Each structure stands twice: as C-alpha cells, then as structure tokens.
Short mmCIF file of C-alpha atoms in Angstrom, two decimals:
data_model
loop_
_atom_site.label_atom_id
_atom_site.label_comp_id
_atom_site.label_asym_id
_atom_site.label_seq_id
_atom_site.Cartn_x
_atom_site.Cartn_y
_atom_site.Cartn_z
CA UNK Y 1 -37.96 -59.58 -177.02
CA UNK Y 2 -37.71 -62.02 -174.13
CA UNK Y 3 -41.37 -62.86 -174.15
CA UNK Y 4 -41.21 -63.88 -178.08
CA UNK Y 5 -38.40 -65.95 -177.41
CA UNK Y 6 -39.61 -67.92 -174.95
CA UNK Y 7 -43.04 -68.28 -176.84
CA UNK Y 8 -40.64 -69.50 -180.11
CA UNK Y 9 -38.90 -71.62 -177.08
CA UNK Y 10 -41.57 -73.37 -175.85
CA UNK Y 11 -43.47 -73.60 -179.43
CA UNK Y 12 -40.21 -76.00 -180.41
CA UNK Y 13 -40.27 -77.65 -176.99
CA UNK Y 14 -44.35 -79.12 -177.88
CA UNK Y 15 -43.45 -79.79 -181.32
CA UNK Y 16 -40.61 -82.33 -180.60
CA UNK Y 17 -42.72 -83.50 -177.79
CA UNK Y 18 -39.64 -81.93 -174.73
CA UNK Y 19 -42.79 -80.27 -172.51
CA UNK Y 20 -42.01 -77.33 -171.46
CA UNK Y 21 -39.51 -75.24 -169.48
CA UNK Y 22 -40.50 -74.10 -166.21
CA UNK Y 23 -39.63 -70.18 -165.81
CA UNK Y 24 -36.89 -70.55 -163.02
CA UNK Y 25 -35.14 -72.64 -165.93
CA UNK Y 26 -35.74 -70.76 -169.01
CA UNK Y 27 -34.51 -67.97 -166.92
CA UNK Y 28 -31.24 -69.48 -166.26
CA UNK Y 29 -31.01 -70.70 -169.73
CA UNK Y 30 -31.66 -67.52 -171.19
CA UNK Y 31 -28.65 -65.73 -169.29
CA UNK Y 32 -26.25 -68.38 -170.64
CA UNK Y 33 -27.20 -68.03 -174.07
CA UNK Y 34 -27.27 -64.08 -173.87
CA UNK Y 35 -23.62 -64.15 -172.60
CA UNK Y 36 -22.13 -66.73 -174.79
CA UNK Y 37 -23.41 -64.57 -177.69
CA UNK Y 38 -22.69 -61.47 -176.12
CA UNK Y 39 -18.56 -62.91 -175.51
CA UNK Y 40 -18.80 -63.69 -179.12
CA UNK Y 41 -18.91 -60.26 -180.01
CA UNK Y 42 -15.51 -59.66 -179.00
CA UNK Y 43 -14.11 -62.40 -180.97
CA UNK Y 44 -15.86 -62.25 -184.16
CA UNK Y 45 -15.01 -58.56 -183.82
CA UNK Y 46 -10.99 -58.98 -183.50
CA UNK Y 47 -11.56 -61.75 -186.41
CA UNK Y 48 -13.14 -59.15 -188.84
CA UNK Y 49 -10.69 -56.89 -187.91
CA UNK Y 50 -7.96 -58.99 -189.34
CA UNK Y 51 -10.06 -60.25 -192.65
CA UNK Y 52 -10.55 -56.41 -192.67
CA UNK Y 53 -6.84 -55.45 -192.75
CA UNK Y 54 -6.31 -58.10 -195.55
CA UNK Y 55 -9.04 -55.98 -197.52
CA UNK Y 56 -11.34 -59.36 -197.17
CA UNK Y 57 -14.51 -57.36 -195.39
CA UNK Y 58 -16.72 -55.01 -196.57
CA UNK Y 59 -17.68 -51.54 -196.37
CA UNK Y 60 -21.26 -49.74 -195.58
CA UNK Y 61 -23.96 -52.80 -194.96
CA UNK Y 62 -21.15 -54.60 -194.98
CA UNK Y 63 -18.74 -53.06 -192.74
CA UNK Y 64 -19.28 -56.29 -190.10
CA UNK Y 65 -16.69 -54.94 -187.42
CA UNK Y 66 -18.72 -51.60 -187.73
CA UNK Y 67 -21.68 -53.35 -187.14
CA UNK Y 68 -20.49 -55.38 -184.08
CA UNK Y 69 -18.42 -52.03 -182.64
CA UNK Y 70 -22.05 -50.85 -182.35
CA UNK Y 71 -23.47 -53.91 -180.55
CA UNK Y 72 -20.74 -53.31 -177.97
CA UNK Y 73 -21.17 -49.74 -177.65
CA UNK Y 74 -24.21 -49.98 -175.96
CA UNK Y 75 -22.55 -51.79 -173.08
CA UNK Y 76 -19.87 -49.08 -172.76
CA UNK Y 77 -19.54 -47.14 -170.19
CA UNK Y 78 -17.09 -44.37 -167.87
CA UNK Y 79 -16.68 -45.16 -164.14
CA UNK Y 80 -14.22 -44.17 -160.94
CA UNK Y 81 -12.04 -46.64 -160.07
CA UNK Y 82 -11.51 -47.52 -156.06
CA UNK Y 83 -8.56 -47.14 -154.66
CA UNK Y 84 -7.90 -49.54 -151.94
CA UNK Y 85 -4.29 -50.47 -149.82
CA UNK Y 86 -2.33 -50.20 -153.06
CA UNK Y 87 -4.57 -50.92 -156.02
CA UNK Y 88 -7.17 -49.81 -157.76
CA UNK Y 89 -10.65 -52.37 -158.20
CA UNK Y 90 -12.77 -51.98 -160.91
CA UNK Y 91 -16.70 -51.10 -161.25
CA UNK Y 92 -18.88 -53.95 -159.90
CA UNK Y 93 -20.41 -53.79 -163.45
CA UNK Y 94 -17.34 -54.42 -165.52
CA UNK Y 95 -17.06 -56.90 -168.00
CA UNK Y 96 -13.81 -55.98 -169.69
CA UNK Y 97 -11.91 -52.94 -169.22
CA UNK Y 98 -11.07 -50.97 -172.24
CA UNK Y 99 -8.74 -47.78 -170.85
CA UNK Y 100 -7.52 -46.09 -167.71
CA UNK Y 101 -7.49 -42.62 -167.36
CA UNK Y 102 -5.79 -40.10 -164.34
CA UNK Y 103 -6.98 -36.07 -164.40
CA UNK Y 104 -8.51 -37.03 -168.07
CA UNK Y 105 -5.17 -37.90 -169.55
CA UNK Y 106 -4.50 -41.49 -171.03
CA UNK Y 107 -2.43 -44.61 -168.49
CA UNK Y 108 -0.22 -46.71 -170.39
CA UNK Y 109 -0.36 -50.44 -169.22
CA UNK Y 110 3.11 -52.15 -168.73
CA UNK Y 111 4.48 -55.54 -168.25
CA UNK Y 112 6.46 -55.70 -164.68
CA UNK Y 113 9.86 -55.96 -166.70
CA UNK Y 114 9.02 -53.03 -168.64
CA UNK Y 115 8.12 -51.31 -165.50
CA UNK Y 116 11.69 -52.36 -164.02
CA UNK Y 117 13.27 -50.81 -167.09
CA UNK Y 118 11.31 -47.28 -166.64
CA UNK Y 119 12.15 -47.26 -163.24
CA UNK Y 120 16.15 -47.45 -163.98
CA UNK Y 121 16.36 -43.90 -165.01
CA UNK Y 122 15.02 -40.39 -163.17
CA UNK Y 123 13.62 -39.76 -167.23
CA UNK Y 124 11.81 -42.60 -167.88
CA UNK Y 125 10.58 -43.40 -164.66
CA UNK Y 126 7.07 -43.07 -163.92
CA UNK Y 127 5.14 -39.92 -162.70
CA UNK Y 128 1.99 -38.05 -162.30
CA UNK Y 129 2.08 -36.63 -166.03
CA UNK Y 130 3.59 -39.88 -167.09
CA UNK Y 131 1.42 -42.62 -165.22
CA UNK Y 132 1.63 -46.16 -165.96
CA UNK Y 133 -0.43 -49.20 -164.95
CA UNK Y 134 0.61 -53.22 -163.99
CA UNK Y 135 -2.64 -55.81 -164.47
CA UNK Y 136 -2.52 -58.16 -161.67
CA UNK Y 137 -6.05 -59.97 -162.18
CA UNK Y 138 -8.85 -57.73 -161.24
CA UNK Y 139 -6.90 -55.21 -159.62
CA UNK Y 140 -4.89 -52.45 -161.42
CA UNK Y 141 -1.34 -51.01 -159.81
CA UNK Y 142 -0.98 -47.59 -160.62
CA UNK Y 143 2.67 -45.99 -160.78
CA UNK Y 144 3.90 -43.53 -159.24
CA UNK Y 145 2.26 -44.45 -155.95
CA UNK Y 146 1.29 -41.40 -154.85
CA UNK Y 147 -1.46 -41.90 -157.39
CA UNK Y 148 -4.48 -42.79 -155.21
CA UNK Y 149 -7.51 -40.71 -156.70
CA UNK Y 150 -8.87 -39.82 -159.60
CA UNK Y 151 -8.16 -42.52 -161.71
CA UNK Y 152 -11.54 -43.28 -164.27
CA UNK Y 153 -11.60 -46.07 -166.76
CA UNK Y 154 -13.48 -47.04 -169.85
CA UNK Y 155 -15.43 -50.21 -170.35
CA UNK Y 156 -17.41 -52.54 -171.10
CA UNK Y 157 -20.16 -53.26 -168.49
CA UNK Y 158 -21.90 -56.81 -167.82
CA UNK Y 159 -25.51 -57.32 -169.66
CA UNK Y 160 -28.40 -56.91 -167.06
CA UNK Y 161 -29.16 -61.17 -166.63
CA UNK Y 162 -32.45 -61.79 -168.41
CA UNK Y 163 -35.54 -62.43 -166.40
CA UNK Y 164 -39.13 -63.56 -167.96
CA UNK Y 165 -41.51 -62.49 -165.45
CA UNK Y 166 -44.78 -63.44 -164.96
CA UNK Y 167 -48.01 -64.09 -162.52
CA UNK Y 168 -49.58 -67.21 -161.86
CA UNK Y 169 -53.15 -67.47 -163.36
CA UNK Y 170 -55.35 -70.42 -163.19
CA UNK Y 171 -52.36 -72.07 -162.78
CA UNK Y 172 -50.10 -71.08 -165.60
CA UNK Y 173 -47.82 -68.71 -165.52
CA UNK Y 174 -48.03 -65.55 -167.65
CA UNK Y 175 -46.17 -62.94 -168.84
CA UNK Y 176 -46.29 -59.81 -166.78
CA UNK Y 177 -43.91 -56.93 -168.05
CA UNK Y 178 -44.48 -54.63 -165.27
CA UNK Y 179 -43.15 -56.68 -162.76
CA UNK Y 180 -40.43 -54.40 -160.93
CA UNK Y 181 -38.00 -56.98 -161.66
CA UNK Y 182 -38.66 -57.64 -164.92
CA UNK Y 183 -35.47 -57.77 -167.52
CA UNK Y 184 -35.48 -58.24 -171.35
CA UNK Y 185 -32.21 -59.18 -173.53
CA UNK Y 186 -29.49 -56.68 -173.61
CA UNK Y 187 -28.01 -57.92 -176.75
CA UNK Y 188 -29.08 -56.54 -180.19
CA UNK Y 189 -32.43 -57.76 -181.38
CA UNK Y 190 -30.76 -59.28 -184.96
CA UNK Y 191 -29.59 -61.92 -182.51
CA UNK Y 192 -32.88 -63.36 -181.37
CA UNK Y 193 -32.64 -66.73 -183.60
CA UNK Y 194 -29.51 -67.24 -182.02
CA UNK Y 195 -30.68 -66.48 -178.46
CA UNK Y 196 -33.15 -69.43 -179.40
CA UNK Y 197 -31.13 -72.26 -180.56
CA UNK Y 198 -29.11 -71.73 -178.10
CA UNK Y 199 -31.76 -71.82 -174.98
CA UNK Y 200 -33.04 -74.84 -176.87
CA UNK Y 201 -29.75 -76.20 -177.17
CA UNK Y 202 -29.54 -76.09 -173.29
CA UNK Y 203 -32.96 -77.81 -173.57
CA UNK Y 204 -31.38 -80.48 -175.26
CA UNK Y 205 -32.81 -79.87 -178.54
CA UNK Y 206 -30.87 -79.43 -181.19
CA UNK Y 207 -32.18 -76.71 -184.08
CA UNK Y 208 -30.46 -74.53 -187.09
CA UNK Y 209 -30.91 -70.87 -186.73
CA UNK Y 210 -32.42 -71.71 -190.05
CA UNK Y 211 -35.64 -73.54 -189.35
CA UNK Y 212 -35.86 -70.76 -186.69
CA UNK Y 213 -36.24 -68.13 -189.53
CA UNK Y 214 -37.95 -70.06 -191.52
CA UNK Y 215 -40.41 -70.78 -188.85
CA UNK Y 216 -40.51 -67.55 -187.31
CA UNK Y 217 -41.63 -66.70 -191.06
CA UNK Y 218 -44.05 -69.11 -191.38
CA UNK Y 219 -45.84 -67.93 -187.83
CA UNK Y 220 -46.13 -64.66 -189.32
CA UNK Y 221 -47.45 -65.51 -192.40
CA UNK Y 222 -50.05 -67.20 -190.67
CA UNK Y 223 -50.76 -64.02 -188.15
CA UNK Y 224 -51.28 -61.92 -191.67
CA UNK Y 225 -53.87 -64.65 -192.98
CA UNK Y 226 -56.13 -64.58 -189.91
CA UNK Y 227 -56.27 -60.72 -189.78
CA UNK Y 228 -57.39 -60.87 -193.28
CA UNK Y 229 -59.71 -62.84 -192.53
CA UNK Y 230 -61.43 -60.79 -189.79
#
C-alpha cells in the first residue's frame, strides 16, 4: 500500500505545482499520518460504543464498533511484564495496555485510596489469589508484594513506523520492496484516502478524502482504457 500512496502523494504534489517530497520526508510524514489515524481508532471506537448503547448504530455491515474492534485486533498482542525494584514495566512495543494477568487469572486495577481501604482489613486485603494493581505512569505496582513474576498483560502494540524504500537509479529514487528494511502501513487498507490527505496535509496541501476517491477512480478508469486498447 505504501508505494500507491506515495505515487497518489506525489501525483497531487505536480498537479498543484508543490514538487515533490523527498523520501526521508514522505517517510516521516507517513508515520504521523498512520498514527494519528491509528489513535483515532480508539476514539471513534468508545464514540460508537455509546451511539451503540442508545440503539443509534447498526448491526452486520453496519456494526461500526465491530468493524473498528477488528482494525485494533490486529495490533493486539500477550507479553511478560518485567519486574524491576518494585514495579512492573511494560513491553517495549506497547501502545496501550488492555489487562494484567498473574498465573492466568485476571488483576484488578485500583485507585491508591481504594487500595488504602483493602488494606484496612485481613479479608479484603490484597493477596496472591486476590492481586490488585496501582498505575503510576508506565510502570504498574502489583499488590501483595511478594508478587514479582509471572505477571502477563494484554495489549495493544505500537504500528511498525512506515518506511518507502527505494534505490537510486539514474538519479531518481525507486521503489525497491525487498529492501531488508522495508515497512508498509500497518493500519487497515480502507484507510488509504485518509493516509493521503493527511501526508498531503503535512505537505501543506489541503485535499477532501473525496477528490482522493474520486481521483483514485478516475486513474483507474484510465488504467482499464489503455489495456483495452492493447
């Protein structure tokens, strides 16, 4: 997908006269605009939700948090967390963490004033069959403290950055896929128009996902014609 976006790119780019965008840059561009739609995700997802629950969203085709649930599934993943001093650290990977888990059995994440009210009684007070957690930033307290293994978690891993790859020829770059650090999108391809207004939007141009379509329809229009008339 990358190397049709940046084609679409840079066919916009000539057309309003901008030049073109040199790899290094499209490249940076490119990882923006794939995270800003992939963080998107997770609030258009909560928002459908809600419509959802006030029986406002659809169902099938139109089941839209279904649909986005499955763009983020992709991502997920199970890792080991690290224990460390007193704390556990998440995967290097992680983009949001969904659950924690110790010897396969479900951590229940408290406030520290909850935690202070557990801790007032022998019954309600944390243990190994009854673990709880405290967020502080990145790292994750786990109580009782004898806890210090074992502990997984569920989540959401960081897209791969995007990199268009390519080898200099005649002097012009172009697109070589087997480069060994080559990297297309992560995010779903339904999102490509998107991924291109916004790259051009860094560009400074400023485009509907519309005329995208539209164009994007019109280029292959024109592909069909000329292989009809070979």
């Amino acid at each position: 997908m990358i190397n049709e976006v940046r084609d679409t790119v840079h066919d916009f780019l000539e057309k309003n006269n901008r030049g073109w965008l040199k790899p290094e840059r499209f490249n940076n561009y490119a990882y923006l605009a794939q995270l800003e739609i992939f963080e998107s995700y997770f609030y258009d997802y909560a928002r459908w939700l809600t419509m959802q629950t006030n029986r406002q969203g659809g169902s099938m085709y139109a089941n839209i948090p279904r649909l986005l649930r499955e763009k983020l599934d992709r991502f997920h993943k199970d890792g080991t967390m690290t224990y460390s001093t007193d704390r556990f650290t998440i995967p290097a990977d992680t983009y949001r963490i969904m659950d924690l888990y110790y010897g396969g059995d479900f951590i229940d994440e408290v406030n520290q004033r909850r935690l202070m009210l557990l801790n007032k009684s022998n019954h309600t007070a944390p243990s190994t069959d009854y673990p709880v957690f405290v967020r502080e930033e990145d790292d994750y307290v786990i109580y009782p403290s004898t806890i210090v293994a074992s502990v997984t978690c569920s989540y959401i891993r960081t897209p791969e950055p995007p990199k268009w790859t390519y080898n200099v020829i005649s002097g012009n770059p172009v697109f070589n896929i087997s480069a060994g650090d080559y990297q297309d999108f992560e995010i779903h391809p339904s999102d490509e128009a998107r991924l291109i207004v916004k790259i051009l939007g860094y560009a400074g141009v400023s485009i509907r996902e519309a005329d995208v379509v539209q164009y994007a329809e019109a280029q292959e229009a024109q592909k069909k014609q000329n292989e009809s008339r070979v």
